[in-house]
Tab-separated table of C-alpha atoms in Angstrom:
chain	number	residue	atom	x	y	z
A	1087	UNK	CA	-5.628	-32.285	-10.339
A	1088	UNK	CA	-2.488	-31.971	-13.077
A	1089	UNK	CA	0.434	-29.459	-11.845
A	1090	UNK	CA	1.921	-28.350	-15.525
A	1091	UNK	CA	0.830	-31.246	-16.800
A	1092	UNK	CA	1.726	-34.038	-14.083
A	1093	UNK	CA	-1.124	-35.571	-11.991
A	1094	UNK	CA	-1.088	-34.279	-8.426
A	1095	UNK	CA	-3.645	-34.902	-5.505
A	1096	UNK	CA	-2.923	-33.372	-1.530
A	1097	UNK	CA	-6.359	-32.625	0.278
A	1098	UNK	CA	-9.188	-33.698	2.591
A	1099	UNK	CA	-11.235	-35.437	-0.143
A	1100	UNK	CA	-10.716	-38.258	-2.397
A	1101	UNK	CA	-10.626	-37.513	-6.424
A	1102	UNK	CA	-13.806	-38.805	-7.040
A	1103	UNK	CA	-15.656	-36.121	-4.946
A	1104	UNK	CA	-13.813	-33.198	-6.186
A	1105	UNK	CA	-16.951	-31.796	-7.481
A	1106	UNK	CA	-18.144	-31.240	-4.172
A	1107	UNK	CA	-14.911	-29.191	-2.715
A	1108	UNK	CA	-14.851	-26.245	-2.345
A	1109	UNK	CA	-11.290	-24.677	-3.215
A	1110	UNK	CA	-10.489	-23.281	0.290
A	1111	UNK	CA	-10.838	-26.994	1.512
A	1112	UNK	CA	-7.175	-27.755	-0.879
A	1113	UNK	CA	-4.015	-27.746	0.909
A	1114	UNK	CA	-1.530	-27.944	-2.126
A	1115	UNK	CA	2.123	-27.903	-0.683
A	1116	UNK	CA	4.230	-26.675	-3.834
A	1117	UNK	CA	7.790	-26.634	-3.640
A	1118	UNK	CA	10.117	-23.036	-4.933
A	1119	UNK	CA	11.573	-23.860	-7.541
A	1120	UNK	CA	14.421	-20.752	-7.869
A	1121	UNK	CA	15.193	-17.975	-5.624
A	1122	UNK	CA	12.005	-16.033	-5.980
A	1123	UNK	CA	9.137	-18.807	-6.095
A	1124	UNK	CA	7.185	-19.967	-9.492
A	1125	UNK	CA	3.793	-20.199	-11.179
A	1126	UNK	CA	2.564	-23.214	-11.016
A	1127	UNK	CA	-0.302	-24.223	-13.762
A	1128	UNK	CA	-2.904	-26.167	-12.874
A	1129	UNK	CA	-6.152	-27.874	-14.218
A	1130	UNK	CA	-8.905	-29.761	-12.358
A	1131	UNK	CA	-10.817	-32.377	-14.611
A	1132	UNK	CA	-14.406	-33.279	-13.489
A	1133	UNK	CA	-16.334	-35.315	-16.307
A	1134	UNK	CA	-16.326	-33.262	-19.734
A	1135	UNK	CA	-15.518	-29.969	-17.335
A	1136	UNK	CA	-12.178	-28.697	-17.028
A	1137	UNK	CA	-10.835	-25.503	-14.780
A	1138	UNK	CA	-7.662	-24.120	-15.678
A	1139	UNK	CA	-5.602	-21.520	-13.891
A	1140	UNK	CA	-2.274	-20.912	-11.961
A	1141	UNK	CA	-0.817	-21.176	-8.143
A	1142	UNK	CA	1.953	-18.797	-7.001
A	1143	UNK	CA	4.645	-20.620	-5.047
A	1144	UNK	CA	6.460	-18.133	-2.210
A	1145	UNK	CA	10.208	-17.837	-1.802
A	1146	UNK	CA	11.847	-16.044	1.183
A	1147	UNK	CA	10.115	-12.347	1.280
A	1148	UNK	CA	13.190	-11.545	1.815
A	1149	UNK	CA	14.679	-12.231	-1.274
A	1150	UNK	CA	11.549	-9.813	-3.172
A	1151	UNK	CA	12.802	-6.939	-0.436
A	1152	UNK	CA	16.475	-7.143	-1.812
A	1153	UNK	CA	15.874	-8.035	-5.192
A	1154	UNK	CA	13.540	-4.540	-5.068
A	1155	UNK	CA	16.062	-2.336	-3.838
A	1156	UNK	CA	18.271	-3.743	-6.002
A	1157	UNK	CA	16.091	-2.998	-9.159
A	1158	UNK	CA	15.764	0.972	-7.644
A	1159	UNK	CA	19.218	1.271	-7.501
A	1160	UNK	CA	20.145	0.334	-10.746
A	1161	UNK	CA	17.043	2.812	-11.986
A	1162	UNK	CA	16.795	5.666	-8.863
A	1163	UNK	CA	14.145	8.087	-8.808
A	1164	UNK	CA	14.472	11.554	-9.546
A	1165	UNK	CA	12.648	14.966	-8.150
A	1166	UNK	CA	9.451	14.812	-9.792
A	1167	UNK	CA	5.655	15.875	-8.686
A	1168	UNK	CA	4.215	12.115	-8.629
A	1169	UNK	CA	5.102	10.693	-4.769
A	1170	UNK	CA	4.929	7.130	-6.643
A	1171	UNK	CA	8.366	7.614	-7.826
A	1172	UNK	CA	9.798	8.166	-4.466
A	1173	UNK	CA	8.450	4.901	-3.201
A	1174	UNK	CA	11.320	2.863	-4.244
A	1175	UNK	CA	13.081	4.290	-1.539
A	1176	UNK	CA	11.530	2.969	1.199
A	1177	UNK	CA	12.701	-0.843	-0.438
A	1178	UNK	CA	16.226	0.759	-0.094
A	1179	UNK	CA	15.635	2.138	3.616
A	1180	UNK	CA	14.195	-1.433	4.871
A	1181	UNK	CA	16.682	-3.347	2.832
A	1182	UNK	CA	19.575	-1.245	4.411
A	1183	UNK	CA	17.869	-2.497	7.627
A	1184	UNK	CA	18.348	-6.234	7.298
A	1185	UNK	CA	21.362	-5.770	5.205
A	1186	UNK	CA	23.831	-2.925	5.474
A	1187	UNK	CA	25.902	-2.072	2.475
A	1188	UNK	CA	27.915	1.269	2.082
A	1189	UNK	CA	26.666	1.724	-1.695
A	1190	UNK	CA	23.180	2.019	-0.825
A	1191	UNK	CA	23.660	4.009	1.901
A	1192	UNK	CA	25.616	6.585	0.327
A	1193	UNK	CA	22.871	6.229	-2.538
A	1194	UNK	CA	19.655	6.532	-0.614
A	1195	UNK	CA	21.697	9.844	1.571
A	1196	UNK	CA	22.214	11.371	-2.104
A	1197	UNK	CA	18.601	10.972	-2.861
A	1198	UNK	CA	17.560	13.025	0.267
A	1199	UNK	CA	20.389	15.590	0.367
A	1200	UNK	CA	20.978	16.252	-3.307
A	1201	UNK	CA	17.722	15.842	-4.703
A	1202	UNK	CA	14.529	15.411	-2.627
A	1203	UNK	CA	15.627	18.151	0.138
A	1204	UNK	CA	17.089	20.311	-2.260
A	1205	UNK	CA	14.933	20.245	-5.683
A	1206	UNK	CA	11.216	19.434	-4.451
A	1207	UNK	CA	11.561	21.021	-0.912
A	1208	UNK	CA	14.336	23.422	1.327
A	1209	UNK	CA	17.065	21.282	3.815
A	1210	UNK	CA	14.497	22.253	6.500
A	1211	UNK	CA	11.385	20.424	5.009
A	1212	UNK	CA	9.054	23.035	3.405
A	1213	UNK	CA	7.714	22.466	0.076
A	1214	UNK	CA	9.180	24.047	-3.224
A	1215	UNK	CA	7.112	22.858	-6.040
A	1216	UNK	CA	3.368	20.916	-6.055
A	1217	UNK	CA	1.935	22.179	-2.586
A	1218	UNK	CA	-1.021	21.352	-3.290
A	1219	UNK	CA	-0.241	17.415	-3.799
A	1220	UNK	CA	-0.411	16.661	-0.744
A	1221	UNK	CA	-0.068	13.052	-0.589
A	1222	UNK	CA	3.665	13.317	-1.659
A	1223	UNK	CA	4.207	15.012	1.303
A	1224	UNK	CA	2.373	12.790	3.772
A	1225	UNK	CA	4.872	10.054	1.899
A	1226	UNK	CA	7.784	12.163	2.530
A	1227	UNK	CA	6.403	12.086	6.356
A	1228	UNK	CA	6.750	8.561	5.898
A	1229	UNK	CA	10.450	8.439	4.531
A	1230	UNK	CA	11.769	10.681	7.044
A	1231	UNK	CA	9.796	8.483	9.845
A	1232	UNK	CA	12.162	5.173	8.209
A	1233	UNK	CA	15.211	7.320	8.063
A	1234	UNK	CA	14.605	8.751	11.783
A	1235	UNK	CA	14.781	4.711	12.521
A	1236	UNK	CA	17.618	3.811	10.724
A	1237	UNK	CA	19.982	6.235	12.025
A	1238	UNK	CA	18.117	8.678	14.763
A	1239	UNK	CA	19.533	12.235	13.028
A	1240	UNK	CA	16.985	14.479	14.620
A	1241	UNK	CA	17.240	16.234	10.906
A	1242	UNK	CA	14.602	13.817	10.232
A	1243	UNK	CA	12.284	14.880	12.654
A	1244	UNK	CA	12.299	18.560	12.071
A	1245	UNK	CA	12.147	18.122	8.197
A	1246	UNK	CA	8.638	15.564	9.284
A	1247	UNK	CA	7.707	17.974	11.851
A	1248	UNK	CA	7.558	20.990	9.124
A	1249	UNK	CA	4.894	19.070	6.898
A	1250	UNK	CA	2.994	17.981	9.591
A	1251	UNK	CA	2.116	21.186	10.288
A	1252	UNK	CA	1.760	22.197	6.725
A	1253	UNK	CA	-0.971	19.281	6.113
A	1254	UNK	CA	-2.807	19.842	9.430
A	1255	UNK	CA	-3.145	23.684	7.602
A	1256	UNK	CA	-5.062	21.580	4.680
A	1257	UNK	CA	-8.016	20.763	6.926
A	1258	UNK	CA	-11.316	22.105	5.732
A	1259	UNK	CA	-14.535	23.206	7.936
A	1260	UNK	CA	-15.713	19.578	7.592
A	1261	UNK	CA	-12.132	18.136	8.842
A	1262	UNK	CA	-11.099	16.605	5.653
A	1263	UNK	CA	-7.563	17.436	4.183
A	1264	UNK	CA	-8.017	19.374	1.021
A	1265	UNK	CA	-6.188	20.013	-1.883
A	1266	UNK	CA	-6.263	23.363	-4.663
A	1267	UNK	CA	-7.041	25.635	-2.351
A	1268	UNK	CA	-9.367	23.595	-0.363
A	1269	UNK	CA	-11.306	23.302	-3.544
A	1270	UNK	CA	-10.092	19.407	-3.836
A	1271	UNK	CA	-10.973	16.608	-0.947
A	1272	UNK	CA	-7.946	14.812	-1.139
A	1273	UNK	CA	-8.136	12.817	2.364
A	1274	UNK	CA	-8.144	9.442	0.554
A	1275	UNK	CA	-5.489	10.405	-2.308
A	1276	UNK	CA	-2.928	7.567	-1.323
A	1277	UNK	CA	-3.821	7.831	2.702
A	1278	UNK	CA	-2.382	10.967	4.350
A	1279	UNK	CA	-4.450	10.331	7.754
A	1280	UNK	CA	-2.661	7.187	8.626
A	1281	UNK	CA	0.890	8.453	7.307
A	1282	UNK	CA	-0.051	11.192	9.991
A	1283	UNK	CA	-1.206	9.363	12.530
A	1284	UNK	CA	2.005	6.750	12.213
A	1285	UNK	CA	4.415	9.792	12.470
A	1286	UNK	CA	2.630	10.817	15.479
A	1287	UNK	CA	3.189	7.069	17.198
A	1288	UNK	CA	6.744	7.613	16.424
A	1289	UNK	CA	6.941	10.305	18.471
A	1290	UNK	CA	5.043	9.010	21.997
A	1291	UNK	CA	8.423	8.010	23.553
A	1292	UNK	CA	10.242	10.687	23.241
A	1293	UNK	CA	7.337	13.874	22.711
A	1294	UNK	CA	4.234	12.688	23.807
A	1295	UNK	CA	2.576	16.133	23.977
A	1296	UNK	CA	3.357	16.453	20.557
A	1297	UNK	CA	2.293	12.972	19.451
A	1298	UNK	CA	-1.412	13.576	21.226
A	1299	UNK	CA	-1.508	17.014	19.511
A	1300	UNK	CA	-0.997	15.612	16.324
A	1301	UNK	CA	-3.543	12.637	16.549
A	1302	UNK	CA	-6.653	14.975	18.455
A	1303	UNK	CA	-6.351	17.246	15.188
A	1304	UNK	CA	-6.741	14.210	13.346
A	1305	UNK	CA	-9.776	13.160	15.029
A	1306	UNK	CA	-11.833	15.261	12.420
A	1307	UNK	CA	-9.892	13.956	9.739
A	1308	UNK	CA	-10.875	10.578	10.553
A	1309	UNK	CA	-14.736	11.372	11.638
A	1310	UNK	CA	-15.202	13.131	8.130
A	1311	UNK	CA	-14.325	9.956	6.288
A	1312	UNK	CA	-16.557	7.969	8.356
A	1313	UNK	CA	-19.367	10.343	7.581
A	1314	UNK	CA	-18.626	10.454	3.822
A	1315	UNK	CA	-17.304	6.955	3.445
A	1316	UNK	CA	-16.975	6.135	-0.495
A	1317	UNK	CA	-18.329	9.872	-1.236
A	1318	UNK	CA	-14.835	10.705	-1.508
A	1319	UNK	CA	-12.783	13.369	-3.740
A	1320	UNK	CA	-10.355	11.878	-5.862
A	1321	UNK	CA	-7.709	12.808	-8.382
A	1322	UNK	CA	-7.953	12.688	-12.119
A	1323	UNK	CA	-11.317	11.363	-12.839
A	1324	UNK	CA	-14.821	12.215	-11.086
A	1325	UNK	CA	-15.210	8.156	-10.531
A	1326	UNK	CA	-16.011	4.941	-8.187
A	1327	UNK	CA	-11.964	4.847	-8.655
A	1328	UNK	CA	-10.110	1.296	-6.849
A	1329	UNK	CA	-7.530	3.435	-5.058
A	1330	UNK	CA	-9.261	6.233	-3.340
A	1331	UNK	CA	-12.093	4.132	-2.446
A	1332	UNK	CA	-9.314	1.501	-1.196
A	1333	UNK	CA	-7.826	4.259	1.033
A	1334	UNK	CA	-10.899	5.383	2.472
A	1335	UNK	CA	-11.367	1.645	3.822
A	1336	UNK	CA	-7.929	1.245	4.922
A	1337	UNK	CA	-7.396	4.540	6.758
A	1338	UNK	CA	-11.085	3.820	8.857
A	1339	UNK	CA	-9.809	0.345	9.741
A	1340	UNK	CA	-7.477	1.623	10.207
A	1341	UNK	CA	-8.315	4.116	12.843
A	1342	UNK	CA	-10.828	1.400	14.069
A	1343	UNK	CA	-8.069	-0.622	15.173
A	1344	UNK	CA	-5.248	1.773	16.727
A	1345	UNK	CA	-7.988	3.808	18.797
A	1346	UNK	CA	-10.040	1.450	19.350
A	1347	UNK	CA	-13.155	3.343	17.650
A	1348	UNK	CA	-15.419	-0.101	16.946
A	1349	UNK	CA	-18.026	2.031	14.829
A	1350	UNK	CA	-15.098	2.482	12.456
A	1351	UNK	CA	-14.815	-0.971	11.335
A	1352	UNK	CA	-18.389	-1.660	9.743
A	1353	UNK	CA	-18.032	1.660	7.610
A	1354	UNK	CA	-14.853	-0.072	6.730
A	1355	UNK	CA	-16.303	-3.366	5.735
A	1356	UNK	CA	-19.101	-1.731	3.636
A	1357	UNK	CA	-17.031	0.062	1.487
A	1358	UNK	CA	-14.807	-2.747	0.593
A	1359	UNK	CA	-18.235	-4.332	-0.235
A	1360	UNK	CA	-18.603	-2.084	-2.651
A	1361	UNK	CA	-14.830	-2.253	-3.570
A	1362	UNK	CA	-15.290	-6.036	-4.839
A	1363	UNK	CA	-16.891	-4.624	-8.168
A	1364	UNK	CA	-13.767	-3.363	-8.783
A	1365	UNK	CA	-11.262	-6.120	-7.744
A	1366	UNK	CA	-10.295	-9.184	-10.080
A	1367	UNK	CA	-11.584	-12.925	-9.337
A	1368	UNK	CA	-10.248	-15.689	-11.394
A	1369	UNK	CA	-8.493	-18.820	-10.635
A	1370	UNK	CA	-4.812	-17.326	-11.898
A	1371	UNK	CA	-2.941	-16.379	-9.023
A	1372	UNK	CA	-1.125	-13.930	-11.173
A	1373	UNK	CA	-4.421	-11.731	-11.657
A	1374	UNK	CA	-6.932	-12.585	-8.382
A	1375	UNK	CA	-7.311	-10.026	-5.605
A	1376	UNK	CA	-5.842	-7.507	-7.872
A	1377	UNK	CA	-8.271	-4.515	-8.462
A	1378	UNK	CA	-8.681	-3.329	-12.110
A	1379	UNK	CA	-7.955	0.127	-12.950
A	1380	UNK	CA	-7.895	2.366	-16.185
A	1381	UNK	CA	-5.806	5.845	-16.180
A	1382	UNK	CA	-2.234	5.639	-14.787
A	1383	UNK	CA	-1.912	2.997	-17.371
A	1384	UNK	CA	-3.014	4.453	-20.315
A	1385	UNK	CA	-1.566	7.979	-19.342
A	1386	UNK	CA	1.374	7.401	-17.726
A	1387	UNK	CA	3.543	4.120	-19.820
A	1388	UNK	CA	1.130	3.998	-22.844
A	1389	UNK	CA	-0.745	0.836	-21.824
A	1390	UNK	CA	-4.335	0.394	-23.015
A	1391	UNK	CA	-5.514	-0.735	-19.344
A	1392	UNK	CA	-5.073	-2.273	-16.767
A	1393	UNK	CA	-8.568	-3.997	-16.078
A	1394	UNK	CA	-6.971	-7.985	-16.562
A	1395	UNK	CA	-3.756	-7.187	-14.744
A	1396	UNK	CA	-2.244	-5.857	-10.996
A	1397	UNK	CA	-1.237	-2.317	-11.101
A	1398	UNK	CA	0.772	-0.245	-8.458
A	1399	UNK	CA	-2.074	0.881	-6.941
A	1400	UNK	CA	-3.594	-2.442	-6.434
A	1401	UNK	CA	-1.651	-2.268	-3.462
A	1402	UNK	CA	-3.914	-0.144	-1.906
A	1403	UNK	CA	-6.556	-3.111	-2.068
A	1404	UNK	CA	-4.094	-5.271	-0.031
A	1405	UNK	CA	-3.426	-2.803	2.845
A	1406	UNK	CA	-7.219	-2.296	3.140
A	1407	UNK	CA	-7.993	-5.850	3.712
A	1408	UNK	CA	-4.804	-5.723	6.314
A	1409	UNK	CA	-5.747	-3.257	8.689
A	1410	UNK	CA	-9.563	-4.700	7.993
A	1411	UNK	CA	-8.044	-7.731	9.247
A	1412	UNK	CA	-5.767	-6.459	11.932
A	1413	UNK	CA	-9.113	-3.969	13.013
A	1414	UNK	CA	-11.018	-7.431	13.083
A	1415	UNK	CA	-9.626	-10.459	13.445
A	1416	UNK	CA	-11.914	-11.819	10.447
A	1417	UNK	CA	-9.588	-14.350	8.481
A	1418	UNK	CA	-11.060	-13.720	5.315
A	1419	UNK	CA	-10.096	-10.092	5.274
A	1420	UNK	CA	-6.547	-11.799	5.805
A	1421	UNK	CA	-6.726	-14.585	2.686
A	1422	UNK	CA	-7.534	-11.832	0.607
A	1423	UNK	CA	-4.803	-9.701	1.428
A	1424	UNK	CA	-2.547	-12.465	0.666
A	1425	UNK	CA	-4.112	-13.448	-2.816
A	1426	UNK	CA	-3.835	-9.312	-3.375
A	1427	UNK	CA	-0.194	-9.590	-2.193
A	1428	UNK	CA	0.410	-12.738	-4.617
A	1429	UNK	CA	-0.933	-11.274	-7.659
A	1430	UNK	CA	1.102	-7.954	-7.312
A	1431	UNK	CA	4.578	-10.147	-6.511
């Protein structure tokens, strides 16, 4: 094996077999080389036959937390109807957790109190503009939930509490959250469920009732996606689309693992069967695990696609194979959510 160039061997097997190894059977120890890690290229020669690809070195995770809420300072997101641009924020609120500055923290209070609370919905929580995108509220369920942890202002809790109750209102006959009127099945459009059901766990110390209300109305929400499992609505496109199909996994192994619900986890597993048509496999750490995608791209910054590279919603593909993994204890749903993980760093 050559490492840019150099020849390199660590492993069980001598070079002379390497045609008979299979890749997980390599234990390659490669040093960081800066702060944040470094692609390594590689190429394995058997014969006339030659592989080529690349290896992703790890730094401190750390160091990628910080250096992102760095990067969202310097560029801070503004009211707008797409919950993607709020996401930064939550780098900010776990970076202010493992490292306190006063600049940030005045920063990430203007955010709420100036623009998020005050452009997109009132001081007390209810929305202003896009109601019926209703996964930017199950995300600002999730901000709150961080900011109700960082510095226990009950504000929090009564802005959260306000769009619980407006999502649980989004609930159609069949118990799936719908958007437009109920016209759109929007359960798996980023993963409202699980944002619910989290906020709800936040609450068992200190308001059980209320936590155990919240999660039996969810019960539905959950069952329906188990009955429809990748025959999901989605936004945009009428497609077999990587995110919402993503979701759908991760919120029923989701469920499958925090209520203990075993016939969850094999509806889980299938769809992310059917998931692997739509995630990248190549030996360039930059690219595998990814999924491929082809609208936010093209719409959104002008790119032609994004079927050879990570997007942001690749991320989705990660956090299904974790909860698969956390729901069952299978090790291969865990190597694959660290080669997603890789390829989006």
């Amino acid at each position: 094996i050559r490492i840019d160039g150099e020849n390199s061997w660590i492993g069980r097997a001598q070079p002379t077999e390497i045609a008979a190894v299979a890749v997980r059977d390599f234990a390659l120890r490669l040093p960081a080389r800066n702060e944040f890690g470094n692609s390594y290229q590689f190429s394995i020669e058997c014969g006339a036959r030659t592989t080529t690809g690349s290896i992703y070195s790890w730094a401190d995770w750390t160091r990628y937390l910080l250096s992102a809420a760095s990067y969202a300072k310097s560029r801070p997101p503004r009211g707008t109807h797409v919950m993607e641009a709020y996401m930064p924020v939550l780098a900010w609120i776990a970076a202010e957790k493992i490292d306190p500055q006063p600049t940030r923290r005045a920063r990430i209070e203007s955010f709420f109190e100036e623009e998020l609370f005050n452009c997109s919905y009132t001081p007390d929580g209810e929305p202003l503009c896009f109601p019926h995108r209703i996964q930017n509220h199950a995300f600002v369920i999730d901000l709150c939930r961080e900011m109700y942890g960082l510095d226990g202002d009950l504000k929090w809790r009564r802005r959260a509490d306000r769009l619980v109750t407006y999502l649980l209102g989004c609930r159609g006959a069949d118990g799936g959250l719908y958007a437009h009127h109920g016209r759109q099945h929007y359960t798996s459009v980023i993963y409202p469920a699980r944002s619910l059901y989290e906020y709800a766990e936040s609450l068992r110390a200190d308001e059980p009732k209320r936590a155990a209300e919240i999660i039996d109305a969810l019960r539905p929400v959950f069952a329906d996606l188990l009955c429809r499992r990748d025959n999901i609505g989605t936004e945009g496109a009428p497609c077999y689309e990587d995110g919402a199909i993503a979701c759908t996994a991760q919120q029923l192994a989701f469920w499958a693992w925090k209520e203990k619900a075993p016939e969850y986890l094999p509806a889980a597993e299938a769809v992310m069967r059917g998931h692997d048509c739509v995630e990248w496999r190549g030996p360039d750490a930059t690219t595998h695990g990814a999924s491929v995608r082809f609208w936010e791209t093209f719409w959104a910054i002008g790119w032609r696609n994004c079927l050879n590279t990570p997007h942001g919603w690749s991320a989705w593909t990660g956090e299904a194979y974790y909860f698969l993994y956390l729901a069952s204890g299978k090790l291969e749903y865990w190597r694959k959510f660290l080669m997603n993980l890789t390829a989006c760093l």
